[in-house]
Short mmCIF file of C-alpha atoms in Angstrom, two decimals:
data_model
loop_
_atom_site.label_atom_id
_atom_site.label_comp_id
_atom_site.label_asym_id
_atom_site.label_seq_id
_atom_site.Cartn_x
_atom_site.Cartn_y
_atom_site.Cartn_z
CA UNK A 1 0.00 0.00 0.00
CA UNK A 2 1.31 3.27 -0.90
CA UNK A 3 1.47 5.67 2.44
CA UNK A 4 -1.26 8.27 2.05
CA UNK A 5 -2.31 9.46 5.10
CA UNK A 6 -5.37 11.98 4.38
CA UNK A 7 -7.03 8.77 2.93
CA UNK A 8 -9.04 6.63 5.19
CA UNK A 9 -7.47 3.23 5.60
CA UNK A 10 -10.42 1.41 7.51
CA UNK A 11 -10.76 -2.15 5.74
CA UNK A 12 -7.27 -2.48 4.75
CA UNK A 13 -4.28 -4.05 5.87
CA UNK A 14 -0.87 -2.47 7.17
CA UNK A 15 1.33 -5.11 7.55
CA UNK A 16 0.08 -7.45 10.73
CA UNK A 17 -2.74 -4.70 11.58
CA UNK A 18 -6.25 -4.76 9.88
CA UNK A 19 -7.48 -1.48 10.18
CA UNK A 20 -11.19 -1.59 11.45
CA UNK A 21 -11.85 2.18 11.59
CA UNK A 22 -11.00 6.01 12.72
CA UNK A 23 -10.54 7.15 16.70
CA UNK A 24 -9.36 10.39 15.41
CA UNK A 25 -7.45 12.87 13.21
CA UNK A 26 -4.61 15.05 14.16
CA UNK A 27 -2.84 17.59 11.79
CA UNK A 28 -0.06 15.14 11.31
CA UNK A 29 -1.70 11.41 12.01
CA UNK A 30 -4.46 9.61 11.88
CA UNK A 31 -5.35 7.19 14.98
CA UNK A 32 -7.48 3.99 14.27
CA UNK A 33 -9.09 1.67 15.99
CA UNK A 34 -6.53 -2.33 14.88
CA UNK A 35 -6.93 -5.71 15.35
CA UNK A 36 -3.18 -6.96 15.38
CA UNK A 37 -4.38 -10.38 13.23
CA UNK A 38 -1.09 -12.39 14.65
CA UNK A 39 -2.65 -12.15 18.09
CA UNK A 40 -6.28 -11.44 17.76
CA UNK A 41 -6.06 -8.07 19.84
CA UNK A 42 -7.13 -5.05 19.72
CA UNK A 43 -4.92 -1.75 19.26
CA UNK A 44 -4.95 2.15 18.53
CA UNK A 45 -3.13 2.55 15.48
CA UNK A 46 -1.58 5.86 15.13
CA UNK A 47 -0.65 6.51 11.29
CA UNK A 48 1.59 9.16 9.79
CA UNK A 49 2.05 9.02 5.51
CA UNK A 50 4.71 9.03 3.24
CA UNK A 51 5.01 12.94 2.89
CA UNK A 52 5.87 13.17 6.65
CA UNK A 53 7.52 10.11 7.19
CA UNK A 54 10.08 11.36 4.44
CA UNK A 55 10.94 14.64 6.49
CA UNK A 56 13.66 13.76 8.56
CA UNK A 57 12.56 16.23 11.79
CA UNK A 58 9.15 14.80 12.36
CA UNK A 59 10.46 10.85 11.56
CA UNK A 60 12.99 11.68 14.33
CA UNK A 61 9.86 12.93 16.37
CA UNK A 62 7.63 10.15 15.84
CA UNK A 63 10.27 7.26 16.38
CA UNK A 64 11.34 9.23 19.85
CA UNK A 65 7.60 9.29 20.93
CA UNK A 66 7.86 4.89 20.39
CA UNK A 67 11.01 5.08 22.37
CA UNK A 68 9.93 7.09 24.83
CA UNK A 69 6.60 5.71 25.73
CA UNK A 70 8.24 2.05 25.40
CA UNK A 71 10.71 3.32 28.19
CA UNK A 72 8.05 4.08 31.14
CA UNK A 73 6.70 1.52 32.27
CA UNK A 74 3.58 2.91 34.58
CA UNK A 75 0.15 1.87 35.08
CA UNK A 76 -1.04 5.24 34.04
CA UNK A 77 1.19 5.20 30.63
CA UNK A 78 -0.49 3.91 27.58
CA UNK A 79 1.67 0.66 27.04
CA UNK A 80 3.29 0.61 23.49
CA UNK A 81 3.03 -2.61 21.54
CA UNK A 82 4.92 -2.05 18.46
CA UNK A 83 6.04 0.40 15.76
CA UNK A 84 7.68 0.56 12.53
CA UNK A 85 7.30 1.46 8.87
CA UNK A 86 5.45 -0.53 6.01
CA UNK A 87 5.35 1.25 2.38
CA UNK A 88 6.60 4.77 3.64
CA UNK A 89 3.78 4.40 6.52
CA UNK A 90 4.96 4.62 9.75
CA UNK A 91 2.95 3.76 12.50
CA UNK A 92 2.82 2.96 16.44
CA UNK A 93 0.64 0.61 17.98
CA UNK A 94 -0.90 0.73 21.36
CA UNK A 95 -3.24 -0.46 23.99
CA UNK A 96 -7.05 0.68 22.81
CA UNK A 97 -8.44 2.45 25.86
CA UNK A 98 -12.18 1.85 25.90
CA UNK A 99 -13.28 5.12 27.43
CA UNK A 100 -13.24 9.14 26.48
CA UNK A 101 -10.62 11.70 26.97
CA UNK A 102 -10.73 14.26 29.49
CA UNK A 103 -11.22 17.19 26.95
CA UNK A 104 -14.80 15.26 25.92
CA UNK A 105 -15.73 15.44 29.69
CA UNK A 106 -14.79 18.91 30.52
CA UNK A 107 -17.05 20.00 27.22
CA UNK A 108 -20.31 18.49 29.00
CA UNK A 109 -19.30 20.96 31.80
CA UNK A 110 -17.49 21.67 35.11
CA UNK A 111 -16.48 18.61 37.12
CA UNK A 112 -16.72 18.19 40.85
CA UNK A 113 -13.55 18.69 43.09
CA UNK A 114 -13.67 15.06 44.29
CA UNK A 115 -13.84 13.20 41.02
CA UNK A 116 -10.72 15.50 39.38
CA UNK A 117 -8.40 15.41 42.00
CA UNK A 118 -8.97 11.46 41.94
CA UNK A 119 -8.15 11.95 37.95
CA UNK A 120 -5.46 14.18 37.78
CA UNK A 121 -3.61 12.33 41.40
CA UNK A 122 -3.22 9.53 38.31
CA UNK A 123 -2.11 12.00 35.77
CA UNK A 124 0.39 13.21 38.21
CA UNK A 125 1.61 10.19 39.21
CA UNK A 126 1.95 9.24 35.45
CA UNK A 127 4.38 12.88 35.21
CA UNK A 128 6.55 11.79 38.18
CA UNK A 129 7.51 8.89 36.53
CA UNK A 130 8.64 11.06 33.55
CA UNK A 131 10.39 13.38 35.36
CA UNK A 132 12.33 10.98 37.89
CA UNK A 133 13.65 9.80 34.22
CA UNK A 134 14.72 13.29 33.51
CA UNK A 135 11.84 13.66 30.53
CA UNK A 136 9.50 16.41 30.18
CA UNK A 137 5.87 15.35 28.41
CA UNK A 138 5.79 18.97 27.06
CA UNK A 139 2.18 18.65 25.64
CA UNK A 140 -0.38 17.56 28.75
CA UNK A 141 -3.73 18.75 27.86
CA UNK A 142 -7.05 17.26 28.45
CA UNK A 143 -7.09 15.43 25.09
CA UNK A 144 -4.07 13.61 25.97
CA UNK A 145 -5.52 12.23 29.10
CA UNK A 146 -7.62 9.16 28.76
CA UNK A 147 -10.02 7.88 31.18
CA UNK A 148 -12.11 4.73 31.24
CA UNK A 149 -14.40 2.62 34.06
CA UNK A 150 -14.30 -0.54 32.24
CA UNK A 151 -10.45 -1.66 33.73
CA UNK A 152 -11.53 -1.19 37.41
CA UNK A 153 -13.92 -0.34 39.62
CA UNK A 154 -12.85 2.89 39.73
CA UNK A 155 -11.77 5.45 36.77
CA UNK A 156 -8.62 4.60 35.39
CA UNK A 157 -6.12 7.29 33.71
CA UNK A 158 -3.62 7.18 30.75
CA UNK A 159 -1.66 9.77 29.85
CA UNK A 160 -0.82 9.63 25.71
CA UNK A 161 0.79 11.30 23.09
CA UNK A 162 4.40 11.45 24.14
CA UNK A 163 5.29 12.90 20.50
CA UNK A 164 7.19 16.05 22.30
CA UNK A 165 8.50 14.40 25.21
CA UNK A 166 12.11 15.41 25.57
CA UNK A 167 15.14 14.91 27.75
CA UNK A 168 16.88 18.18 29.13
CA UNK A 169 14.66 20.54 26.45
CA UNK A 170 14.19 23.80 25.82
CA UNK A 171 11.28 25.66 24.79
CA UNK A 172 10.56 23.12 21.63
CA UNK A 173 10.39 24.19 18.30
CA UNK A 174 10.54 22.66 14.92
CA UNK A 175 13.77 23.50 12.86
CA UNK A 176 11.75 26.32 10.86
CA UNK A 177 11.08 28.13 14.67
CA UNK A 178 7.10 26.94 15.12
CA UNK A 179 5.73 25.96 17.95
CA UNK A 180 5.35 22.65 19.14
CA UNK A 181 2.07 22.04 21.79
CA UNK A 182 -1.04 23.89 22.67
CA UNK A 183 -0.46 27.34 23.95
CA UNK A 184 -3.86 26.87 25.63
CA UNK A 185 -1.99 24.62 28.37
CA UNK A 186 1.88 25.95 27.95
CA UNK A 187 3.83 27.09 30.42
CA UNK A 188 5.75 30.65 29.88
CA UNK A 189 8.77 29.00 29.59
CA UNK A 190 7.40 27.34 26.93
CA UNK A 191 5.95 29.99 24.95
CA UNK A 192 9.79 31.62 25.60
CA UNK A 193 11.77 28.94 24.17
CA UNK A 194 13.41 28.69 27.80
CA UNK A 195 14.78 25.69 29.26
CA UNK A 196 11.96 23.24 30.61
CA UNK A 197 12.04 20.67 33.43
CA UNK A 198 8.97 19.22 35.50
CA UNK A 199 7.42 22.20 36.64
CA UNK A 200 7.31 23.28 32.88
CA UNK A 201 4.48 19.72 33.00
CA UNK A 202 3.19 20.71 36.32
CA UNK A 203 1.93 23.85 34.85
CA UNK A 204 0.56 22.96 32.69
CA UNK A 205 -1.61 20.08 34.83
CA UNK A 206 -2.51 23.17 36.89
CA UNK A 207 -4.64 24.43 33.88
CA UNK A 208 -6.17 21.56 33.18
CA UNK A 209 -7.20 21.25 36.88
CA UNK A 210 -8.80 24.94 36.18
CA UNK A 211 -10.65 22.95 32.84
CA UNK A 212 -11.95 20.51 34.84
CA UNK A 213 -13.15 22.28 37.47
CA UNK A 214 -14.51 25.62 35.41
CA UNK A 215 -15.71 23.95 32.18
CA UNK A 216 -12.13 26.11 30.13
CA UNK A 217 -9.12 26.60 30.14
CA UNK A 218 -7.79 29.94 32.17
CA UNK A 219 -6.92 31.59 29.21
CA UNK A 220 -9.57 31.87 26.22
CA UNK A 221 -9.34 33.83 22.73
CA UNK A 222 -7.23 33.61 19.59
CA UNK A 223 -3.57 32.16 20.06
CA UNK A 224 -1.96 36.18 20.97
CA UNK A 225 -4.10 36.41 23.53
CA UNK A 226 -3.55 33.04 25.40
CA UNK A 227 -0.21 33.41 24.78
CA UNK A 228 -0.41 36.75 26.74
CA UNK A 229 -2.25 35.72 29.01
CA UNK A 230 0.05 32.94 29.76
CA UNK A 231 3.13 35.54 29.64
CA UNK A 232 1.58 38.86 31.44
CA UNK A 233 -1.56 37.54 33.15
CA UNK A 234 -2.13 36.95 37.35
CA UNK A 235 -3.79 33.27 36.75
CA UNK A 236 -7.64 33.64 36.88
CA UNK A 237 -8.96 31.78 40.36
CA UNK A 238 -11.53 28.86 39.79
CA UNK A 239 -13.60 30.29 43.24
CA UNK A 240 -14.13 33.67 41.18
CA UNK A 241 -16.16 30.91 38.51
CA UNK A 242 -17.11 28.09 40.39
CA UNK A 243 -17.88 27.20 44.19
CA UNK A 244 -15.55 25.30 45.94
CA UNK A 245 -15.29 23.54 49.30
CA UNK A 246 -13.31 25.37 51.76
CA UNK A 247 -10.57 22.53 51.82
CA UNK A 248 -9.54 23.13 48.66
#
């Protein structure tokens, strides 16, 4: 098969995968829902085509987000399978969470205390790990964070989507100077092109603690004006939008 991204692949076959349909689209990859036919299991397939696999910059990105994810081993890390290249199409393979993200809960509205702080306890446990490794995730946002009931008895958390995840980084660019990550969740050392560590992640878990408790993220507009806000802003307090209980 010749590696064309922007077409859907649902029905066809990339190498051991059958593709059985679309989970989602990014800018640069496609993720599908796999059955890995040499096993009989289940997997989310994320795709990227020929015309990006042939840039050297994003291959090196994509292959570092395999490496990186296969390297933590945490319950709250989506556990990486496989990955490789067929036809120009390289791809990484993954455990399908059966669930939503967190950015498709915060849209039906603000969350209560109790049931975020068990969420994002998870999501910072799932950051420690990083960090005690000396990587940064460098692009935690509520539609990186997966949740699902059907693991447990209580709501489990993944974090995903360690495509930016870096060791010792700076403020991450592409070669051509754009910005890598959503400013709506970036810290200002970010934004600055500074050098990151942790609290660089941590930040940016703060604001999507304000998501989940407001309903959005503490900063809305056009991209200028996050960024500003991000840069020149006092961060907005939840209690000024939503009631809290005095112990928090």
């Amino acid at each position: 098969m010749t590696g064309d991204v922007s077409g859907d692949l649902t029905g066809r076959r990339l190498g051991n995968y059958r593709i059985d349909g679309v989970l989602g689209k990014g800018g640069m990859s496609v993720m599908y829902k796999a059955t890995d036919v040499r096993l009989g299991r289940q997997v989310a397939l994320k795709v990227i085509g020929e015309h990006l696999g042939a840039d050297a910059e994003f291959r090196e990105r994509f292959v570092a987000e395999a490496r990186n994810t296969s390297a933590i081993d945490h319950a709250n890390v989506v556990p990486l399978y496989d990955f490789g290249e067929i036809d120009g199409m390289h791809y990484i393979a993954m455990r399908l969470v059966d669930g939503a993200d967190l950015a498709s809960l915060i849209s039906a509205g603000p969350m209560s205390p109790e049931r975020v702080l068990r969420l994002l306890d998870q999501v910072a446990d799932a950051l420690d790990s990083l960090h005690s490794r000396g990587l940064v995730h460098l692009d935690v946002k509520p539609a990186n964070v997966l949740v699902t009931s059907r693991e447990s008895a209580r709501e489990h958390v993944y974090v995903a989507d360690f495509g930016l995840t870096r060791r010792g980084a700076t403020g991450h660019r592409t070669r051509g100077g754009d910005f890598l990550g959503s400013p709506t969740y970036a810290a200002p050392e970010h934004l600055r092109g500074e050098p990151l560590d942790g609290r660089t992640d941590q930040y940016a878990l703060a604001c999507v603690l304000y998501a989940c408790l407001t309903g959005g993220p503490p900063f809305k507009g056009d991209v200028p004006a996050v960024i500003k806000g991000h840069l020149a802003v006092e961060p907005p307090s939840v209690s000024r939008v939503v009631p809290l209980p005095a112990a928090i």
